[in-house]
Coordinates of C-alpha atoms in Angstrom, one line a residue:
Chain A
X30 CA -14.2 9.4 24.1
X31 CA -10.5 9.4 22.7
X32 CA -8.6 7.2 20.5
X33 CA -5.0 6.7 21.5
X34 CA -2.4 6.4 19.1
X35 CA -0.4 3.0 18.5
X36 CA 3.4 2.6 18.4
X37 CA 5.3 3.3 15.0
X38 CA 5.9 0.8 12.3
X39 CA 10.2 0.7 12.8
X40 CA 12.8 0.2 10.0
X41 CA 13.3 -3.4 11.8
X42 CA 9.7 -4.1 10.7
X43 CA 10.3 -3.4 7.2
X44 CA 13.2 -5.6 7.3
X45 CA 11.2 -8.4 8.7
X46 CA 8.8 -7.3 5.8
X47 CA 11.6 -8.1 2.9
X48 CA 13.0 -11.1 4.6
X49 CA 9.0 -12.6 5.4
X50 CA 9.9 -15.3 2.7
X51 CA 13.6 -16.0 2.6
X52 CA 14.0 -18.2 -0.6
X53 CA 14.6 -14.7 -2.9
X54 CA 16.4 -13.3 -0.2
X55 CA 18.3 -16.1 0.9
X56 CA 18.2 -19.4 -0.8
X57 CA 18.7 -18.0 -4.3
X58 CA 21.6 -15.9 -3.6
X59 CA 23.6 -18.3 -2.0
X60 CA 22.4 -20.8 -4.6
X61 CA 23.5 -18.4 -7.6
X62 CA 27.2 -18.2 -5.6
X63 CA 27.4 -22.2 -5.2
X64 CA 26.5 -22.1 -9.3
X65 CA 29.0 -19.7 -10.2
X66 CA 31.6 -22.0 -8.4
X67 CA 30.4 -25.5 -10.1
X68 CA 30.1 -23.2 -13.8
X69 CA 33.5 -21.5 -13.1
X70 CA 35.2 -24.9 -11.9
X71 CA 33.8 -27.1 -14.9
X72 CA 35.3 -24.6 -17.5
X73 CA 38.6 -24.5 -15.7
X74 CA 38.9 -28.5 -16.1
X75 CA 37.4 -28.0 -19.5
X76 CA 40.5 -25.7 -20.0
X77 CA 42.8 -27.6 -18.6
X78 CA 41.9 -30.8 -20.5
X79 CA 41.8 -29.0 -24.0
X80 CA 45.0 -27.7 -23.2
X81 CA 44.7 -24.4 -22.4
X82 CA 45.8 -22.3 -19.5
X83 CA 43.1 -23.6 -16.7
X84 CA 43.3 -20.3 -14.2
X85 CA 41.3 -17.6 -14.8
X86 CA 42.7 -15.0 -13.0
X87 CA 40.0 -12.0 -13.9
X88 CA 36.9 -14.1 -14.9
X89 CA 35.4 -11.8 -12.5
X90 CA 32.1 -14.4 -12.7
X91 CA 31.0 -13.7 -9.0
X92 CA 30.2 -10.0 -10.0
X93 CA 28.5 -10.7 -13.3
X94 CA 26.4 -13.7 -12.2
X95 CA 25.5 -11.6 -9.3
X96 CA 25.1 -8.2 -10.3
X97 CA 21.9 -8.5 -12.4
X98 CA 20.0 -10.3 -9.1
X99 CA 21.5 -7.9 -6.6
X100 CA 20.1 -5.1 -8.8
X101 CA 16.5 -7.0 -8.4
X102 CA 16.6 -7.3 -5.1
X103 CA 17.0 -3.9 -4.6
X104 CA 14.3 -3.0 -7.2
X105 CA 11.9 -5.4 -5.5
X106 CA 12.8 -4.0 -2.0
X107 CA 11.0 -1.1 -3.0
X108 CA 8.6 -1.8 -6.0
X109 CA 6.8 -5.2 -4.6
X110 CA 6.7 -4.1 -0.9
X111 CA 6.5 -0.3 -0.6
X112 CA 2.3 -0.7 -0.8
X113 CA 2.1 -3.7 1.6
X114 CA 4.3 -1.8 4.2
X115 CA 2.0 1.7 4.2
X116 CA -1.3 -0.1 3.9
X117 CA 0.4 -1.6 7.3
X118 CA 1.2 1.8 8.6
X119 CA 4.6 2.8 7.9
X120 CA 5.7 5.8 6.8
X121 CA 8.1 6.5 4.1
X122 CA 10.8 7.6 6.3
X123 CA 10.7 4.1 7.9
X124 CA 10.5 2.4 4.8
X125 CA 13.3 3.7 3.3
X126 CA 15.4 3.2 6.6
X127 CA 14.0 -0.3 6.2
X128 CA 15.3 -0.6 2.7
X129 CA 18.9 0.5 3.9
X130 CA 19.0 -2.2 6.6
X131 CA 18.0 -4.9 3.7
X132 CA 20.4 -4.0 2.1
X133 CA 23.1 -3.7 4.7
X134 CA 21.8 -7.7 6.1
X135 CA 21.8 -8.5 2.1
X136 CA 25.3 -7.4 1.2
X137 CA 26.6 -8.9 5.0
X138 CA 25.4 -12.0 3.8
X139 CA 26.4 -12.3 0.4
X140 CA 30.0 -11.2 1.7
X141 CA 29.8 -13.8 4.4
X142 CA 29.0 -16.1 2.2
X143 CA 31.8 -15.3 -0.6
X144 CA 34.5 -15.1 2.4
X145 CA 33.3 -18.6 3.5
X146 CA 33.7 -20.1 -0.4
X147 CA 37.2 -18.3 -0.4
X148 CA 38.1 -20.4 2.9
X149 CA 36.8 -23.7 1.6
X150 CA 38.4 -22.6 -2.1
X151 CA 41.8 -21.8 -0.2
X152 CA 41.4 -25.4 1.6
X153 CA 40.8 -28.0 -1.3
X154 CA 43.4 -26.0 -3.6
X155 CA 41.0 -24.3 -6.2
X156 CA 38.3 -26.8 -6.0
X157 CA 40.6 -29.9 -6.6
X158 CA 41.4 -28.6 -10.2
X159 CA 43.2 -25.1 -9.4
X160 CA 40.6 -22.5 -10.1
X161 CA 40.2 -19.1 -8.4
X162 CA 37.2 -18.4 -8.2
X163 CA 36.7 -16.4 -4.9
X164 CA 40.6 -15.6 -5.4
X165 CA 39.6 -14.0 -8.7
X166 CA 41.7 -10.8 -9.4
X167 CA 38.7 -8.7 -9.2
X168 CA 38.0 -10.0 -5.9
X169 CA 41.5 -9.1 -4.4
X170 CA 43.1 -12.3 -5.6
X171 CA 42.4 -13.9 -2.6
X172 CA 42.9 -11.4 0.3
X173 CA 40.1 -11.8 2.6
X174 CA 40.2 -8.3 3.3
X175 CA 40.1 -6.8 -0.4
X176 CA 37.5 -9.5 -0.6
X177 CA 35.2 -8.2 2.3
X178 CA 35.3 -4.8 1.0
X179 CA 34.6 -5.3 -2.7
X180 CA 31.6 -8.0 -2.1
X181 CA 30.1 -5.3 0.7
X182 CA 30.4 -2.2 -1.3
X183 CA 29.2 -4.0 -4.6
X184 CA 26.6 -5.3 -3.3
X185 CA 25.3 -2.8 -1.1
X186 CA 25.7 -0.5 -4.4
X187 CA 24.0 -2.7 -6.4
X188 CA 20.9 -2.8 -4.3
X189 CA 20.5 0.2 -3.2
X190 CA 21.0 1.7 -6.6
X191 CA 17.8 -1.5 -7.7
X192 CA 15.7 0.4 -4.9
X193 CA 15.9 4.0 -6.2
X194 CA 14.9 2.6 -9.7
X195 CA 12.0 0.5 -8.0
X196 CA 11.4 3.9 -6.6
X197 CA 11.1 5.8 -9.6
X198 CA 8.8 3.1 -10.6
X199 CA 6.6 4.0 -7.6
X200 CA 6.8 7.3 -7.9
X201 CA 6.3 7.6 -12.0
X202 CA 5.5 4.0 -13.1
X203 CA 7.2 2.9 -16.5
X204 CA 8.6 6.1 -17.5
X205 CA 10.3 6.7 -14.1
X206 CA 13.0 3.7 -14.6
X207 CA 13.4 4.9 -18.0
X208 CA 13.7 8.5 -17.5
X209 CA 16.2 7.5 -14.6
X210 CA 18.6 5.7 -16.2
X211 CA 18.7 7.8 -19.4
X212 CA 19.5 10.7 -16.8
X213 CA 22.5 9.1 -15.1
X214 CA 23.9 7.4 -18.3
X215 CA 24.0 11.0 -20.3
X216 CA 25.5 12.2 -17.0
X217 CA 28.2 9.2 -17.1
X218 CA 28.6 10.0 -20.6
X219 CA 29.5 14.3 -19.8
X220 CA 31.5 12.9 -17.4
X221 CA 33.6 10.8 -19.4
X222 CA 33.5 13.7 -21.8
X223 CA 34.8 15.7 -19.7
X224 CA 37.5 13.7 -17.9
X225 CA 38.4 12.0 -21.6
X226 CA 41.7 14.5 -22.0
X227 CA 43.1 13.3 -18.6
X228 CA 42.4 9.2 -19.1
X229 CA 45.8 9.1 -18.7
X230 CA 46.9 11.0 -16.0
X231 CA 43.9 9.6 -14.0
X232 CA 44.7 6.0 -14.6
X233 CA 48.3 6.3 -13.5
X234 CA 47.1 8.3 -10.7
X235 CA 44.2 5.7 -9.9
X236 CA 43.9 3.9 -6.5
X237 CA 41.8 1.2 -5.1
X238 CA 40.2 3.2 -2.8
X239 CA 38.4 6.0 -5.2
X240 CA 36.3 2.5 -5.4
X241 CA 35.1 2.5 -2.3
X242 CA 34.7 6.4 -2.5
X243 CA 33.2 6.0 -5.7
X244 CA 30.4 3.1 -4.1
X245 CA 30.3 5.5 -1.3
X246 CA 28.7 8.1 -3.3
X247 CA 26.3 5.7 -5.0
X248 CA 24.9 4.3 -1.5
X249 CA 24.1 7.9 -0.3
X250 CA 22.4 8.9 -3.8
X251 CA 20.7 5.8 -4.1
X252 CA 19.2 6.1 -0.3
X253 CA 18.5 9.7 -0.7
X254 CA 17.2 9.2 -4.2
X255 CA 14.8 6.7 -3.1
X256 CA 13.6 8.4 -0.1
X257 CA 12.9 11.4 -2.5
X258 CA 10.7 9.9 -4.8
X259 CA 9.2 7.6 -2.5
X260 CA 8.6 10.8 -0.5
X261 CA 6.2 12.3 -3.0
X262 CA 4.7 8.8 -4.2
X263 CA 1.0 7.8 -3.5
X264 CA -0.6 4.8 -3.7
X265 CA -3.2 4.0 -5.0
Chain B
X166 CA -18.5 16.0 24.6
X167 CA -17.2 13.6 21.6
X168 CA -13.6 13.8 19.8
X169 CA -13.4 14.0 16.8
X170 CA -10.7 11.2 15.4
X171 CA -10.8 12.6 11.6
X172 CA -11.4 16.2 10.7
X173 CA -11.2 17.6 7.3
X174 CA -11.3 21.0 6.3
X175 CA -11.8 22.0 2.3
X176 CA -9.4 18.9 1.1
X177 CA -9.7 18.7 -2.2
X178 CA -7.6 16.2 -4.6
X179 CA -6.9 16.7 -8.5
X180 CA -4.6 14.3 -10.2
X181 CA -4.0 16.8 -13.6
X182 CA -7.5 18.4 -14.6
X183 CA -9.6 15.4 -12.8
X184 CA -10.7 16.4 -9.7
X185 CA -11.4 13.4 -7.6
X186 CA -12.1 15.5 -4.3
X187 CA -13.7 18.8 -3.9
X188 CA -13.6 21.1 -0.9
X189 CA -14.3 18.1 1.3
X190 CA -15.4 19.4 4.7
X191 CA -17.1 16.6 7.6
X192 CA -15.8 15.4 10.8
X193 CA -16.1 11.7 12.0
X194 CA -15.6 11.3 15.9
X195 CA -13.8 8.8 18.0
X196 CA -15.3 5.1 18.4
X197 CA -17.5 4.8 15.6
X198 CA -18.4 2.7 12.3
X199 CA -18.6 5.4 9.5
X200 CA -19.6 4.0 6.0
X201 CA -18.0 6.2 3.3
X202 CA -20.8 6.1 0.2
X203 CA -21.1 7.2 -3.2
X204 CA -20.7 6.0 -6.8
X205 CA -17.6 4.5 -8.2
X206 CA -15.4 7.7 -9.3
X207 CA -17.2 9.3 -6.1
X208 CA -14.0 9.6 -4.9
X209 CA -14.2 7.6 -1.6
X210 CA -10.7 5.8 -2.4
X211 CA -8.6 9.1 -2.9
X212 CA -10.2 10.5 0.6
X213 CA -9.2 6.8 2.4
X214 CA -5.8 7.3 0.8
X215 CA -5.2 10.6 2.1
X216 CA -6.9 9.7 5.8
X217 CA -4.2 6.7 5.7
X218 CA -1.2 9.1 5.0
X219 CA -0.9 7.4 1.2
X220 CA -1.3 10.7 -0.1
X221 CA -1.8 13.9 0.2
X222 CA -4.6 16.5 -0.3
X223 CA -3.8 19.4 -3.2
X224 CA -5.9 22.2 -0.7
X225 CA -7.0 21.7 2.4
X226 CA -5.9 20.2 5.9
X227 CA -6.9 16.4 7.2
X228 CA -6.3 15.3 11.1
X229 CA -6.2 12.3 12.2
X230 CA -6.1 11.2 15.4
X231 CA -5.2 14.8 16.2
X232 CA -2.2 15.4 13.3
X233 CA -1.4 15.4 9.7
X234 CA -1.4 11.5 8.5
X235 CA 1.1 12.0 6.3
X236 CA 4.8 11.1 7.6
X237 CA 3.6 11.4 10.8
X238 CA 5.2 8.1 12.8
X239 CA 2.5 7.7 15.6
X240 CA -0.4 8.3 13.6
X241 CA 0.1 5.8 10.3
X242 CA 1.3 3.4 12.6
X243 CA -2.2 4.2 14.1
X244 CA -3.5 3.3 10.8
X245 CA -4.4 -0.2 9.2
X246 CA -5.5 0.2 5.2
X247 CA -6.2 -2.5 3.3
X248 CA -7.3 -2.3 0.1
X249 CA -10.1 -3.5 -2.0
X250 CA -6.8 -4.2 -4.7
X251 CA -4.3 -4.1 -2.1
X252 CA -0.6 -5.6 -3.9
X253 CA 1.2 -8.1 -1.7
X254 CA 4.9 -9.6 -2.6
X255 CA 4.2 -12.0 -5.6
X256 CA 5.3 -14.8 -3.3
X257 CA 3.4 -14.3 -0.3
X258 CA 1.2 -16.8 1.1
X259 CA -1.1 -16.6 4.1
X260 CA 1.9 -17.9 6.6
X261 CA 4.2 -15.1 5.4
X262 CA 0.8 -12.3 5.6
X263 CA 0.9 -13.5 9.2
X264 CA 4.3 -13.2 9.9
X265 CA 5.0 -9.8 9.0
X266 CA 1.4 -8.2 10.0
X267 CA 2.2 -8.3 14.0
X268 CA 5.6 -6.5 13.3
X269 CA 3.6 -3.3 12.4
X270 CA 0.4 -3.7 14.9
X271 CA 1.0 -3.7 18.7
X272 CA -1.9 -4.5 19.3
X273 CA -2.5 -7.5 17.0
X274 CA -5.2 -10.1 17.8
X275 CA -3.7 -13.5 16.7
X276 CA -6.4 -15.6 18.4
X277 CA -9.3 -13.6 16.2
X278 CA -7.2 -13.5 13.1
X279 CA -6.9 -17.4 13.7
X280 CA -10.7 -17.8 14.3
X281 CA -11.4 -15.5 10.9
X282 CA -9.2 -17.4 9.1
X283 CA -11.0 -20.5 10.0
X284 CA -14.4 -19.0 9.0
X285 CA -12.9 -17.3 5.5
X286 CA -11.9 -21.0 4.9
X287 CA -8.6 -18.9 3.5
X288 CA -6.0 -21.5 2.3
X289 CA -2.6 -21.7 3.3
X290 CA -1.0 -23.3 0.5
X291 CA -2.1 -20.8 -2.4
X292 CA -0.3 -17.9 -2.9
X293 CA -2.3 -14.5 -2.1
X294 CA -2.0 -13.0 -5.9
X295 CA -3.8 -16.6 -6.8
X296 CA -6.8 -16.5 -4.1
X297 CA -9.7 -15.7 -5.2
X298 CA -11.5 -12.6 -5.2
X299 CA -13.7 -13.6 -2.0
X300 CA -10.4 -14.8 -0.2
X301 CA -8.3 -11.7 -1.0
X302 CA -11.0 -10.0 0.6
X303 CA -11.5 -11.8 3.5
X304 CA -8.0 -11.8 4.0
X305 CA -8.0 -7.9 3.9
X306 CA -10.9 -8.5 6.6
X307 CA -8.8 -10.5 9.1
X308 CA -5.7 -7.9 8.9
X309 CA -8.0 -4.6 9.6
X310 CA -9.6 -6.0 12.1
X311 CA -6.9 -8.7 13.8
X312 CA -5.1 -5.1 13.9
X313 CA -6.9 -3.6 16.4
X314 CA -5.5 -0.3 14.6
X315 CA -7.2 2.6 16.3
X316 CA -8.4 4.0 12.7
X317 CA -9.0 1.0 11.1
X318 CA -9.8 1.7 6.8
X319 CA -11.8 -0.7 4.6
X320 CA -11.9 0.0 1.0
X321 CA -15.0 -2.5 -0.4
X322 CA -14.5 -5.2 2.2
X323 CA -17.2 -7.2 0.8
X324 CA -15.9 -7.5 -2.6
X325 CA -16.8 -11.6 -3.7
X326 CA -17.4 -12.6 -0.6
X327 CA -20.0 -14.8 -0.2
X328 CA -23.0 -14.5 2.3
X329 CA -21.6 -16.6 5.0
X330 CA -18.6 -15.0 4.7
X331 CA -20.8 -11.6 4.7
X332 CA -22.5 -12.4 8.0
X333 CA -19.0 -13.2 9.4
X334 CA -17.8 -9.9 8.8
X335 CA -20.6 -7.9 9.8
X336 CA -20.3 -10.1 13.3
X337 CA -17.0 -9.6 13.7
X338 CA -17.1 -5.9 13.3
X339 CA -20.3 -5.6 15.4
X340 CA -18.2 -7.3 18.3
X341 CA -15.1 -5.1 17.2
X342 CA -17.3 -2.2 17.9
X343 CA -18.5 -3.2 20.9
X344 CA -15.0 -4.3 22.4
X345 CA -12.9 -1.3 21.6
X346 CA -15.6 1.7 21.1
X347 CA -13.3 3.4 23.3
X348 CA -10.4 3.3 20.8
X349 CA -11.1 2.4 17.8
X350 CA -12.8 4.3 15.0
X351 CA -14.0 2.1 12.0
X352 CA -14.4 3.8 8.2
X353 CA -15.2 1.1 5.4
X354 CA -16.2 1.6 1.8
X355 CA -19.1 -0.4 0.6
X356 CA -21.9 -1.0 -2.2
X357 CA -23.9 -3.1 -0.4
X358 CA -25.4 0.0 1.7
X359 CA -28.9 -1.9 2.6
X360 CA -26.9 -4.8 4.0
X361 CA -24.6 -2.6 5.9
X362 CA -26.7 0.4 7.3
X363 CA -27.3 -1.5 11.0
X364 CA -23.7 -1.6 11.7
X365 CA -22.9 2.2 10.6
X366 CA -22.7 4.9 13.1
X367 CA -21.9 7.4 10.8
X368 CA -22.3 8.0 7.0
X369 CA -19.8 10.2 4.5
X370 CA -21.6 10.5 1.5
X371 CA -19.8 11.4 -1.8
X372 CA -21.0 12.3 -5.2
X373 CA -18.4 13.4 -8.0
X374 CA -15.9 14.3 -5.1
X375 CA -18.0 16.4 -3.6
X376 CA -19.3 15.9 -0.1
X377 CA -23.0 15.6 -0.2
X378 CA -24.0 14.4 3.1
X379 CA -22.5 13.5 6.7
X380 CA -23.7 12.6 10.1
X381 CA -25.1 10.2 12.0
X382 CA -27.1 7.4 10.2
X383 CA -30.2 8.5 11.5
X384 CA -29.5 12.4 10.8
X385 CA -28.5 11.4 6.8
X386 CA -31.4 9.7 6.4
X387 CA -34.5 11.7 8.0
X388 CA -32.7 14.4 5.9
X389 CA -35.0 13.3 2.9
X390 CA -38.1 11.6 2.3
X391 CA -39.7 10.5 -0.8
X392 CA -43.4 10.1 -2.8
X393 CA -44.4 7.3 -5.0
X394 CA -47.4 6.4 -6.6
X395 CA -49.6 7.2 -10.1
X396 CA -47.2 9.1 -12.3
X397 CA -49.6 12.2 -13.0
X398 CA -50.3 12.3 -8.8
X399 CA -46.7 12.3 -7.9
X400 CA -46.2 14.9 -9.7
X401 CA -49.0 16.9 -9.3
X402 CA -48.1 16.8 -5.5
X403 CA -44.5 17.3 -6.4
X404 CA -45.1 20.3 -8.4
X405 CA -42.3 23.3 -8.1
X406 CA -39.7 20.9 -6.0
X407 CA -36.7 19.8 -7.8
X408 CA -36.2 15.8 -6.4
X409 CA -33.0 14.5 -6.2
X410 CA -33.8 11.4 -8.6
X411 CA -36.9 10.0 -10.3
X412 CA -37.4 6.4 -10.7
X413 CA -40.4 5.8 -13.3
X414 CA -42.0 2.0 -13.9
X415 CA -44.8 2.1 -16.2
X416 CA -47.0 4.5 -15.4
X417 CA -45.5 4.5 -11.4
X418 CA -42.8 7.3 -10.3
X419 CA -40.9 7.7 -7.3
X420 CA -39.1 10.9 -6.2
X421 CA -37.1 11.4 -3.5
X422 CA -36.3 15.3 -2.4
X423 CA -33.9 16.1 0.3
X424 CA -35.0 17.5 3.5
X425 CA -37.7 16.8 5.5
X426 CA -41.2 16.5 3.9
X427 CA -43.2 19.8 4.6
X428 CA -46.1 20.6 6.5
X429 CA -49.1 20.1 5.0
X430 CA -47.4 17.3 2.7
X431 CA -49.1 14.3 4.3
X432 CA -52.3 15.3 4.3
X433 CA -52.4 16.4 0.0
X434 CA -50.2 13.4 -0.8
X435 CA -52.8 11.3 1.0
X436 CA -55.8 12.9 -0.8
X437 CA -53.9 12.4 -4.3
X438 CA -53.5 9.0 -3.7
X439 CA -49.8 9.6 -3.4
X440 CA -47.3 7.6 -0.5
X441 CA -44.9 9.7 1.3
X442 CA -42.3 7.6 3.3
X443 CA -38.8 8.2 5.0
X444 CA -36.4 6.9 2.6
X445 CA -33.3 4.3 3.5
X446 CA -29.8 5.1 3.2
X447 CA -29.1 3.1 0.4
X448 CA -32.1 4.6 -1.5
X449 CA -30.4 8.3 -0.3
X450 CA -26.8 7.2 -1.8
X451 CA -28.7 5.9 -4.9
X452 CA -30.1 9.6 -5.5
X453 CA -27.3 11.7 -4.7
X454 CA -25.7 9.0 -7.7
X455 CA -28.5 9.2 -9.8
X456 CA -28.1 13.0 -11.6
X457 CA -25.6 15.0 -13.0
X458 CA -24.6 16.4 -9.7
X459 CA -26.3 19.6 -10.8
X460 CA -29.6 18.7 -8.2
X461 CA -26.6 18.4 -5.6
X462 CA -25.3 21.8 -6.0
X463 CA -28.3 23.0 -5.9
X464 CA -29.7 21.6 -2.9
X465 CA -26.4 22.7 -1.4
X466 CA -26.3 25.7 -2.2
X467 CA -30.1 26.2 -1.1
X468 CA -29.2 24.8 2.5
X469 CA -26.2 27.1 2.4
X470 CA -28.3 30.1 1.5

């Protein structure tokens, strides 16, 4: 008598995992975008009716409102569905994969969604009442392209860089989180040390792209990261 | 001749200075029910986790299914674990559970997941983390065995559930057993060892992480025997053999001894007024848990000797 073995749990599994209920995913997101417009658009005719210069160029709003969620979703990628998806039979490997491909569909949709609202914001002039919202400076001031790029990147940063903490929670519980971002923030701060004599000549120096270089790096760290502590974690 | 599907080989587990297993050694073959036994602490949950490829042994080497569990693709996909605490996404509810669960088993049985859901009475609009104890259970039930996973784990199955929901259970994974014995190799944790002992093929029995015991049902248990009766008789009878446990009501004792009872035993136990009797697997577990594990060594290290 033999028993035969079954085929793998896939990465596209794992997705189909995180996506199971959509409304965190999904509904909130998009809701948190539509906010940001109504808030950002009722402050501009606030503005305009006290007086004041209604257009915000750099409110950057999008990121802020977004950044905090994004980072969740990334920590819950991991932290709420890493012992459902083993007790199913996947392994770590997989998982993690899975996790990358969350965060790819995440961040396409997010950016999909932000290049849509920069369309209908182009259309009805700023909302009726002039503001840039999805035209915000940070955002490329309206260039679709610039826009694309700095929603992807950011986002895909953001919740990748959320999974490697949820992994650290895995892997060490409480003090994993905390242990993690006190070792990257004393790195940030040698860095700046560091770099601190040549502020200058890097900010005249500085291009757009070391951004996307820059989110580069934290999308391979965070996806290694987590795959290294998730690699060592047990459940139990 | 019969497969093994699990094979261990000295796997021990320490988490800092607890050791929770202890140079672990017992094969379970291909197409069987194996109850997993022992105390609480016993360690039964660290050895399902590392079977599972949740973890990984400190010494030693596990196969499953012919491999390694751990990170190995084909066999923990092999795998369906479940567990007696098992942490699902805060928002889950029974319709999402059933939505992800066939993405990871091929061979998932919707029709019997459907018909176990039915008899768990296990509702749809209440989120998992709010079910009840007896409906987090069953719903652990209907994954492992709508999974049709070829190693299929339960840690405490029967925690809360109710005896109609018991009798379920024990149905299901009579007819599971009958259906796939060709594939599928059953292991479960569970308390209720009297309740249970018709539907296991095969016992693991653990005591302070430390195998004590493994084989077939039937081997385990005409492994010891026991006497009972007046106090002073027992253990006059019993005199220069070191029991596993004692059990003393009033002026009765029971003692139960591993291996079989010797020759000659009958007949002075019957003279003294004393019962010897084969003793029941739950009674066996009860033993092995009743001392400080110091009989245990013992007796193992006689049968070694």
């Amino acid at each position: 008598m033999s028993t035969t073995v079954a085929r793998p749990a896939s990465p596209v599994a794992v997705l189909a995992l995180q996506y199971a209920n959509p409304s965190r995913m999904v509904s909130i997101p998009l809701m948190i975008l539509g906010a940001v417009v109504v808030v950002t658009t009722g402050i501009v005719v606030v503005l305009a009716r006290s007086g004041a210069d209604g257009e915000l160029q750099s409110n950057g709003a999008i990121i802020w409102s977004l950044v905090g969620f994004i980072v969740a979703i990334g920590v819950q990628a991991v932290a709420v569905t890493f012992p459902l998806a083993l007790a199913l039979g996947t392994t770590r490997r997989a998982f993690t994969a899975g996790v990358l491909l969350t965060a790819v569909l995440e961040s396409a949709l997010l950016t999909g969604s932000a290049l849509v609202l920069l369309g209908l914001e182009a259309l009805t002039g700023g909302w009726f009442v002039g503001a840039r919202v999805l035209g915000d400076a940070t955002l490329g001031g309206g260039d679709a392209r610039a826009l694309v790029a700095v929603m992807f990147l950011a986002s895909l940063s953001a919740i990748l860089a959320g999974a490697a903490f949820g992994a650290a929670w895995v892997r060490f519980g409480a003090r994993g989180p905390m242990v993690l971002g006190l070792a990257i923030a004393a790195g940030a701060v040698i860095a700046l040390l560091a770099l601190a004599p040549a502020f200058g000549a890097v900010g005249e120096a500085f291009e757009p792209w070391w951004l996307a270089v820059a989110a580069a790096v934290v999308i391979a760290a965070s996806t290694a990261g987590t795959y290294l502590l998730l690699r060592r974690a047990a459940v139990r | 001749m019969t497969a093994s599907a699990i094979r261990l080989t000295g796997v021990s587990r320490r988490f800092g200075r607890t050791t929770a297993l202890d140079d672990v050694t017992a094969e379970v073959p291909a197409g069987v029910v194996c109850g997993l036994l022992g105390r609480n602490g016993a360690g039964k949950t660290t050895l399902m986790s590392i079977l599972a490829g949740h973890d990984r042994p400190s010494a030693g080497t596990v196969e499953v299914l012919g491999s390694d569990p751990f990170e190995h693709a084909d066999v923990m996909g092999s795998i369906s674990l479940i567990r007696d605490n098992q942490r699902y996404p805060e928002d889950f509810k029974l319709k999402h559970v059933l939505r992800v669960v066939p993405r990871f088993h091929e061979r998932w049985d919707a029709e019997l997941a459907a018909e176990l859901i039915d008899a768990f009475r296990l509702p749809s609009r209440t989120t998992v983390k709010k079910m009840s104890r007896g409906q987090q259970s069953g719903l652990g039930i209907v994954i492992g065995l709508a999974s049709r996973a070829p190693l299929t784990v339960f840690d405490e199955p029967y925690l809360g559930l109710d005896a109609t929901a018991r009798r379920v259970f024990a149905d299901r994974l009579l007819a599971a057993r009958l259906d796939d014995a060709a594939a599928r190799t059953i292991v479960l944790s569970t308390h209720l060892i009297d309740e249970m002992e018709q539907l296991l093929d095969h016992v693991v029995v653990l005591d302070g992480g430390r195998l004590v015991r493994t084989g077939t049902t039937e081997e385990v248990t005409a492994g010891a025997h026991s006497l009972s009766g007046a106090a002073a008789a027992v253990e006059r009878v019993a005199a220069g053999r070191t029991p596993l446990s004692s059990h003393r009501v009033g002026g009765l004792l029971s003692l139960v001894f591993a291996g079989e009872a010797p020759a000659g035993l009958a007949e002075e136990a019957a003279a003294a007024g004393v019962q010897v009797a084969p003793v029941g697997l739950q009674e066996l577990v009860a033993a092995f848990g009743a001392g400080d594990g110091a009989e245990v060594r013992a007796e193992r290290e006689g049968a070694a000797a």
